[in-house]
Coordinates of C-alpha atoms in Angstrom, one line a residue:
Chain C
M813 CA -26.8 27.0 -9.3
F814 CA -25.6 25.0 -12.3
E815 CA -27.3 22.0 -13.8
G816 CA -27.2 19.2 -11.1
P817 CA -24.2 17.2 -12.2
V818 CA -22.1 20.4 -12.9
Q819 CA -22.9 21.9 -9.5
D820 CA -22.1 18.5 -7.8
L821 CA -18.7 18.4 -9.3
V822 CA -18.0 22.1 -8.4
D823 CA -19.0 21.3 -4.8
E824 CA -16.8 18.2 -4.6
L825 CA -13.8 20.0 -6.2
S826 CA -14.2 22.9 -3.8
K827 CA -13.5 20.6 -0.9
L828 CA -9.9 20.0 -2.1
P829 CA -7.0 22.1 -0.8
S830 CA -5.8 25.0 -3.0
I831 CA -9.1 24.9 -4.9
G832 CA -11.5 27.8 -4.4
G833 CA -14.9 28.2 -5.9
K834 CA -13.7 29.9 -9.0
T835 CA -11.0 27.4 -9.7
A836 CA -13.4 24.5 -9.0
Q837 CA -15.8 26.0 -11.6
R838 CA -12.9 26.4 -14.1
I839 CA -11.9 22.8 -13.7
A840 CA -15.5 21.5 -14.0
F841 CA -16.0 23.5 -17.2
H842 CA -12.6 22.2 -18.5
L843 CA -13.6 18.6 -17.7
L844 CA -17.0 19.1 -19.4
L845 CA -15.9 21.0 -22.5
R846 CA -12.3 20.3 -23.2
T847 CA -11.5 16.9 -21.7
S848 CA -12.1 13.7 -23.6
R849 CA -14.4 11.1 -22.0
T850 CA -11.3 8.8 -21.8
D851 CA -9.2 11.4 -19.9
A852 CA -12.1 12.1 -17.5
D853 CA -12.5 8.5 -16.8
R854 CA -8.8 8.1 -16.2
L855 CA -8.8 10.9 -13.7
A856 CA -11.8 9.4 -11.9
A857 CA -10.2 5.9 -11.9
A858 CA -6.9 7.4 -10.5
I859 CA -8.8 8.9 -7.6
V860 CA -10.5 5.6 -6.8
A861 CA -7.2 3.7 -7.3
I862 CA -5.3 5.8 -4.8
K863 CA -7.8 5.0 -2.1
E864 CA -8.0 1.3 -3.1
Q865 CA -4.4 0.5 -3.7
V866 CA -2.3 2.8 -1.7
A867 CA -1.9 2.5 2.1
I868 CA 0.6 3.8 4.6
C869 CA 3.6 1.6 5.4
P870 CA 3.1 0.6 9.1
R871 CA 6.8 0.6 9.6
C872 CA 8.1 3.9 8.0
F873 CA 4.8 5.7 7.1
N874 CA 5.8 6.2 3.5
F875 CA 3.1 5.4 0.9
A876 CA 2.8 1.7 0.3
A877 CA 1.3 -0.2 -2.6
G878 CA 1.7 -3.5 -0.7
D879 CA 1.8 -4.3 2.9
L880 CA 5.1 -2.6 3.5
C881 CA 6.5 0.2 1.3
R882 CA 9.0 -0.6 -1.5
F883 CA 11.9 0.3 0.7
C884 CA 10.9 -1.6 3.8
S885 CA 10.0 -4.7 1.7
D886 CA 13.4 -4.5 -0.2
S887 CA 15.8 -6.9 1.5
R888 CA 18.8 -5.2 -0.3
R889 CA 18.3 -2.0 1.7
D890 CA 20.5 -1.5 4.8
E891 CA 18.2 -1.9 7.7
T892 CA 20.6 -0.5 10.2
V893 CA 20.4 3.1 8.9
V894 CA 17.3 5.2 8.9
C895 CA 16.8 8.5 7.2
V896 CA 14.1 10.6 8.9
V897 CA 12.2 12.9 6.6
E898 CA 9.1 15.2 7.0
S899 CA 7.1 13.8 4.1
P900 CA 7.1 11.2 1.3
P901 CA 8.3 13.6 -1.5
D902 CA 11.5 14.1 0.5
I903 CA 12.2 10.4 0.1
I904 CA 12.1 10.8 -3.6
A905 CA 14.6 13.6 -3.3
V906 CA 17.0 11.5 -1.2
E907 CA 16.6 8.5 -3.6
R908 CA 17.6 10.7 -6.5
T909 CA 21.0 11.3 -5.0
G910 CA 21.8 7.6 -5.2
E911 CA 23.8 8.1 -2.0
F912 CA 21.6 6.4 0.5
R913 CA 20.8 2.6 0.7
G914 CA 19.1 2.5 4.1
L915 CA 15.4 2.8 5.2
Y916 CA 13.3 5.8 5.8
H917 CA 11.0 7.2 8.5
V918 CA 8.3 9.7 7.6
L919 CA 7.5 12.1 10.4
G920 CA 4.4 13.6 8.8
G921 CA 5.6 17.2 9.1
A922 CA 7.8 19.2 11.4
I923 CA 7.3 20.8 14.8
S924 CA 5.6 24.1 14.3
P925 CA 4.1 25.9 17.3
I926 CA 2.5 28.5 15.0
Q927 CA 0.6 25.7 13.1
G928 CA -0.1 23.9 16.3
I929 CA 2.1 20.9 15.4
G930 CA 3.8 19.5 18.4
P931 CA 5.8 16.2 18.7
D932 CA 2.6 14.3 19.4
E933 CA 1.3 15.2 16.0
L934 CA 4.4 13.6 14.3
R935 CA 5.5 10.0 14.3
V936 CA 8.3 10.5 16.8
R937 CA 7.2 7.9 19.2
E938 CA 7.0 5.4 16.4
L939 CA 10.6 6.3 15.4
L940 CA 11.8 5.7 19.0
D941 CA 10.0 2.3 19.0
R942 CA 11.7 1.3 15.8
I943 CA 15.1 2.3 17.0
K944 CA 14.7 0.2 20.1
A945 CA 13.3 -2.8 18.3
D946 CA 15.1 -3.0 14.9
G947 CA 18.9 -2.9 15.6
I948 CA 19.4 0.6 14.0
V949 CA 22.9 2.0 14.4
E950 CA 22.5 5.4 12.8
V951 CA 19.7 7.8 12.3
I952 CA 20.2 10.5 9.7
I953 CA 17.8 13.4 10.2
A954 CA 16.9 14.9 6.9
T955 CA 14.1 17.3 7.9
N956 CA 14.0 20.5 5.9
P957 CA 16.8 23.1 6.6
N958 CA 14.4 25.7 7.9
I959 CA 13.4 26.8 11.4
E960 CA 10.8 24.1 11.9
G961 CA 13.0 21.3 10.4
E962 CA 16.0 22.3 12.5
A963 CA 13.9 22.5 15.7
T964 CA 12.5 19.0 14.9
A965 CA 16.0 17.7 14.3
M966 CA 17.2 19.0 17.6
Y967 CA 14.2 17.6 19.4
I968 CA 14.6 14.1 17.9
A969 CA 18.4 14.1 18.5
R970 CA 17.8 14.9 22.1
L971 CA 15.5 11.9 22.5
I972 CA 17.7 9.5 20.5
E973 CA 21.2 10.3 22.0
P974 CA 20.5 8.6 25.4
L975 CA 19.9 5.4 23.4
G976 CA 23.6 5.3 22.4
I977 CA 22.9 5.5 18.7
R978 CA 24.7 7.7 16.2
V979 CA 22.4 10.6 15.2
T980 CA 23.5 12.7 12.2
R981 CA 22.0 15.7 10.4
I982 CA 22.4 16.3 6.7
A983 CA 24.9 19.1 6.0
S984 CA 23.6 22.5 5.1
G985 CA 24.9 22.3 1.6
L986 CA 21.2 23.2 0.9
P987 CA 20.3 26.8 0.9
V988 CA 18.9 27.6 4.4
G989 CA 15.2 28.4 4.3
G990 CA 14.8 26.2 1.3
D991 CA 12.8 23.1 0.6
L992 CA 14.4 19.6 0.5
E993 CA 12.1 18.4 -2.1
Y994 CA 13.4 20.8 -4.7
A995 CA 17.1 20.4 -4.0
D996 CA 19.2 19.2 -7.0
E997 CA 20.8 15.8 -6.7
V998 CA 24.4 17.0 -6.4
T999 CA 23.7 19.4 -3.6
L1000 CA 21.6 17.0 -1.7
G1001 CA 24.2 14.3 -2.3
R1002 CA 26.9 16.5 -0.8
A1003 CA 24.7 17.3 2.1
L1004 CA 24.4 13.6 2.8
E1005 CA 28.1 13.0 2.5
G1006 CA 28.9 15.9 4.9
R1007 CA 26.5 14.9 7.6
R1008 CA 27.7 15.4 11.1
E1009 CA 26.8 14.4 14.7
I1010 CA 24.3 16.6 16.5
H1011 CA 23.9 16.8 20.2
G1012 CA 20.6 18.0 21.5
Chain R
M834 CA 8.5 9.1 -8.7
F835 CA 5.9 8.1 -6.1
E836 CA 4.3 4.7 -5.8
G837 CA 2.5 3.9 -9.1
P838 CA -1.1 4.9 -8.2
V839 CA 0.1 8.1 -6.4
Q840 CA 2.1 9.2 -9.4
D841 CA -0.7 8.4 -11.8
L842 CA -3.1 10.6 -9.9
V843 CA -0.5 13.5 -9.7
D844 CA -0.1 13.1 -13.5
E845 CA -3.8 13.2 -14.2
L846 CA -4.4 16.2 -11.8
S847 CA -1.5 18.1 -13.5
K848 CA -3.4 18.1 -16.7
L849 CA -6.2 20.3 -15.3
P850 CA -6.2 24.1 -15.6
S851 CA -4.9 26.1 -12.6
I852 CA -3.2 23.0 -11.2
G853 CA 0.6 22.8 -11.3
G854 CA 2.8 19.9 -10.2
K855 CA 3.0 21.1 -6.6
T856 CA -0.7 21.6 -6.2
A857 CA -1.4 18.2 -7.9
Q858 CA 0.8 16.6 -5.3
R859 CA -0.9 18.4 -2.5
I860 CA -4.3 17.3 -3.7
A861 CA -3.2 13.7 -4.2
F862 CA -1.8 13.6 -0.7
H863 CA -5.0 15.2 0.6
L864 CA -7.1 12.6 -1.1
L865 CA -4.9 9.8 0.2
L866 CA -4.4 10.9 3.7
R867 CA -7.3 13.2 4.7
T868 CA -10.3 12.3 2.5
S869 CA -12.6 9.5 3.4
R870 CA -13.1 6.7 0.9
T871 CA -16.7 7.9 0.6
D872 CA -15.7 11.4 -0.3
A873 CA -13.1 10.3 -2.8
D874 CA -15.6 8.0 -4.5
R875 CA -18.1 10.9 -4.6
L876 CA -15.5 13.1 -6.4
A877 CA -14.7 10.3 -8.9
A878 CA -18.4 9.7 -9.5
A879 CA -19.1 13.4 -10.0
I880 CA -16.3 13.5 -12.7
V881 CA -17.9 10.6 -14.5
A882 CA -21.4 12.0 -14.1
I883 CA -20.5 15.3 -15.6
K884 CA -19.3 13.6 -18.8
E885 CA -22.2 11.1 -18.9
Q886 CA -25.1 13.3 -17.9
V887 CA -24.3 16.8 -19.0
A888 CA -24.4 17.9 -22.7
I889 CA -24.6 21.3 -24.3
C890 CA -28.0 22.6 -25.2
P891 CA -28.2 22.6 -29.1
R892 CA -30.4 25.7 -29.0
C893 CA -28.7 28.1 -26.5
F894 CA -25.4 26.3 -25.7
N895 CA -26.0 26.4 -22.0
F896 CA -25.3 23.2 -20.1
A897 CA -28.1 20.7 -20.4
A898 CA -28.9 17.7 -18.3
G899 CA -31.6 16.6 -20.8
D900 CA -32.0 17.2 -24.6
L901 CA -32.5 20.9 -24.2
C902 CA -31.3 23.0 -21.2
R903 CA -33.8 23.7 -18.4
F904 CA -34.7 27.2 -19.9
C905 CA -35.2 26.1 -23.4
S906 CA -37.3 23.2 -22.3
D907 CA -39.4 25.3 -19.9
S908 CA -42.6 26.4 -21.7
R909 CA -43.3 29.2 -19.2
R910 CA -40.3 31.1 -20.4
D911 CA -40.8 33.9 -22.9
E912 CA -39.4 32.6 -26.2
T913 CA -39.5 36.0 -27.9
V914 CA -36.7 37.6 -25.8
V915 CA -33.1 36.2 -25.8
C916 CA -30.4 37.3 -23.4
V917 CA -27.0 36.8 -24.9
V918 CA -24.2 36.0 -22.4
E919 CA -20.6 35.0 -22.7
S920 CA -20.7 31.8 -20.5
P921 CA -23.1 29.6 -18.4
P922 CA -22.2 31.2 -15.0
D923 CA -23.5 34.5 -16.4
I924 CA -26.9 32.9 -16.8
I925 CA -26.9 32.1 -13.1
A926 CA -26.1 35.7 -12.4
V927 CA -29.0 36.9 -14.5
E928 CA -31.4 34.4 -13.0
R929 CA -30.6 35.5 -9.5
T930 CA -32.0 39.0 -10.4
G931 CA -35.5 37.4 -10.9
E932 CA -36.0 40.1 -13.6
F933 CA -35.7 38.0 -16.7
R934 CA -38.1 35.4 -18.0
G935 CA -36.8 34.9 -21.5
L936 CA -34.3 32.5 -23.0
Y937 CA -30.5 32.7 -23.2
H938 CA -27.8 32.4 -25.8
V939 CA -24.3 31.4 -24.7
L940 CA -21.6 32.8 -27.0
G941 CA -18.8 30.8 -25.4
G942 CA -16.6 33.9 -24.8
A943 CA -16.1 37.4 -26.1
I944 CA -14.2 38.8 -29.1
S945 CA -10.5 39.2 -28.1
P946 CA -7.9 39.8 -30.7
I947 CA -5.2 39.3 -28.1
Q948 CA -6.4 35.8 -27.2
G949 CA -7.1 35.1 -30.9
I950 CA -10.8 34.8 -30.3
G951 CA -12.8 36.2 -33.3
P952 CA -16.5 36.0 -34.1
D953 CA -16.0 32.7 -35.7
E954 CA -14.9 31.2 -32.4
L955 CA -18.1 32.3 -30.8
R956 CA -21.7 31.2 -31.4
V957 CA -22.7 34.3 -33.3
R958 CA -23.9 32.6 -36.5
E959 CA -26.0 30.3 -34.4
L960 CA -27.5 33.4 -32.7
L961 CA -28.4 34.9 -36.1
D962 CA -30.0 31.6 -37.2
R963 CA -32.1 31.5 -34.1
I964 CA -33.2 35.1 -34.5
K965 CA -34.3 34.3 -38.1
A966 CA -36.1 31.1 -37.2
D967 CA -37.6 31.5 -33.8
G968 CA -39.8 34.7 -33.9
I969 CA -37.5 36.7 -31.5
V970 CA -38.5 40.3 -30.9
E971 CA -35.7 41.5 -28.6
V972 CA -32.1 40.5 -28.0
I973 CA -30.6 41.7 -24.7
I974 CA -26.8 41.7 -24.9
A975 CA -25.4 40.9 -21.5
T976 CA -21.8 40.4 -22.3
N977 CA -19.3 41.5 -19.6
P978 CA -19.0 45.3 -19.2
N979 CA -15.3 45.3 -20.2
I980 CA -13.5 46.0 -23.5
E981 CA -14.0 42.6 -25.0
G982 CA -17.6 42.4 -23.9
E983 CA -18.4 45.8 -25.3
A984 CA -16.7 45.1 -28.6
T985 CA -18.7 41.8 -28.8
A986 CA -21.9 43.7 -28.0
M987 CA -21.3 46.3 -30.7
Y988 CA -20.4 43.6 -33.2
I989 CA -23.5 41.6 -32.6
A990 CA -25.7 44.7 -32.6
R991 CA -24.4 45.6 -36.0
L992 CA -25.4 42.2 -37.4
I993 CA -28.8 42.1 -35.8
E994 CA -30.0 45.6 -36.5
P995 CA -30.6 45.0 -40.2
L996 CA -33.0 42.2 -39.2
G997 CA -35.4 44.8 -37.7
I998 CA -35.3 43.4 -34.2
R999 CA -34.9 45.3 -31.0
V1000 CA -31.3 45.0 -29.7
T1001 CA -30.6 46.2 -26.2
R1002 CA -27.5 46.3 -23.9
I1003 CA -27.7 45.9 -20.2
A1004 CA -27.1 49.3 -18.5
S1005 CA -23.6 50.0 -17.0
G1006 CA -24.9 50.0 -13.5
L1007 CA -22.2 47.4 -13.1
P1008 CA -18.7 48.8 -12.4
V1009 CA -16.9 48.9 -15.8
G1010 CA -14.0 46.5 -16.0
G1011 CA -15.8 44.1 -13.7
D1012 CA -17.1 40.6 -14.0
L1013 CA -20.8 39.9 -14.6
E1014 CA -20.7 36.7 -12.7
Y1015 CA -19.9 38.4 -9.4
A1016 CA -22.4 41.3 -9.6
D1017 CA -24.9 41.5 -6.8
E1018 CA -28.6 40.9 -7.7
V1019 CA -29.7 44.5 -7.2
T1020 CA -27.0 46.0 -9.4
L1021 CA -27.5 43.5 -12.1
G1022 CA -31.3 43.9 -11.8
R1023 CA -31.0 47.7 -12.3
A1024 CA -28.8 47.1 -15.2
L1025 CA -31.4 44.9 -16.8
E1026 CA -34.2 47.5 -16.1
G1027 CA -32.1 50.3 -17.6
R1028 CA -31.2 48.6 -20.8
R1029 CA -31.1 50.8 -23.9
E1030 CA -31.0 50.4 -27.6
I1031 CA -27.6 50.2 -29.2
H1032 CA -26.8 50.9 -32.8
G1033 CA -23.7 49.4 -34.2

């Protein structure tokens, strides 16, 4: 066991994802020996700030620094089109294309029987409630172009179709098996342009 | 870019070793979505505490929660024997054997021409000053049993021998090429018992 405060930090860091005991130790030593007091304080403050200042948008489940996220609270966005994504980083990828001016809906993942994620673990019901309440005319499904994302798209399309609303899927201009978040703007922009109806 | 506080945390986390952009993002989301406010505060406090409360022992260069580290400030330790290690985790490994009651000296690494680490980057001069000033009768060199650690041991032995002090090297009961920190207590204990003189 290290001196109390060193061990405490190693223990706390080890609770984080992707950080094992050895990495936690390396980070603790780095903070102790190679990081300025200012930088360490800034990291600590950023951790506190994310919990204090960031909430989840009750409408689209994106991160929100206010009551609603910056898209839901922006009156210039087209409220009749909703782009459904798996997670907040995907929103950033879509925004970078400059091709979309509607709102978003963050599912919180994709259907994956192997990982035990079914529709009930995702915000699918909340999407249906929004569609019924908010006058939405088109739902663009932009889940990742891999097996889980396609299955999720088909599942959602099947639920939305009976509501008489246009459901589209971004075109597979993206390499299949890839990750939406890392797509370049041009490819993802083409994929948005080339979207087509899907029928579940 | 994420909402301000989220991006700030991703940026700060990305400065840490072993943490790339994708991992920083995963950790930030984890803190935001899956960590309690209490646990996040505890992590932030641990980061602040390590900078506020932990210093480097001016005598042996171990971590110190007080003026001197817990070994240097413990009058029951044998001040005439010093165990030289590369880094603080190695002290913990030696302590676990229960076979050593002397003091330590942390070099801060091992000689490695490839990494540009020469004797001047290590606390070798400080070790020699201690030996001359503190009435030390034996120096046990417990650097890692790999190429850099052996070279460092030989280098230090060559400097200490002229001072007429016993210089020993822990026995290679440890697998060569391994890492001192992960040795089991029995093996490392045997290595301490079987230490032998080295002549540089």
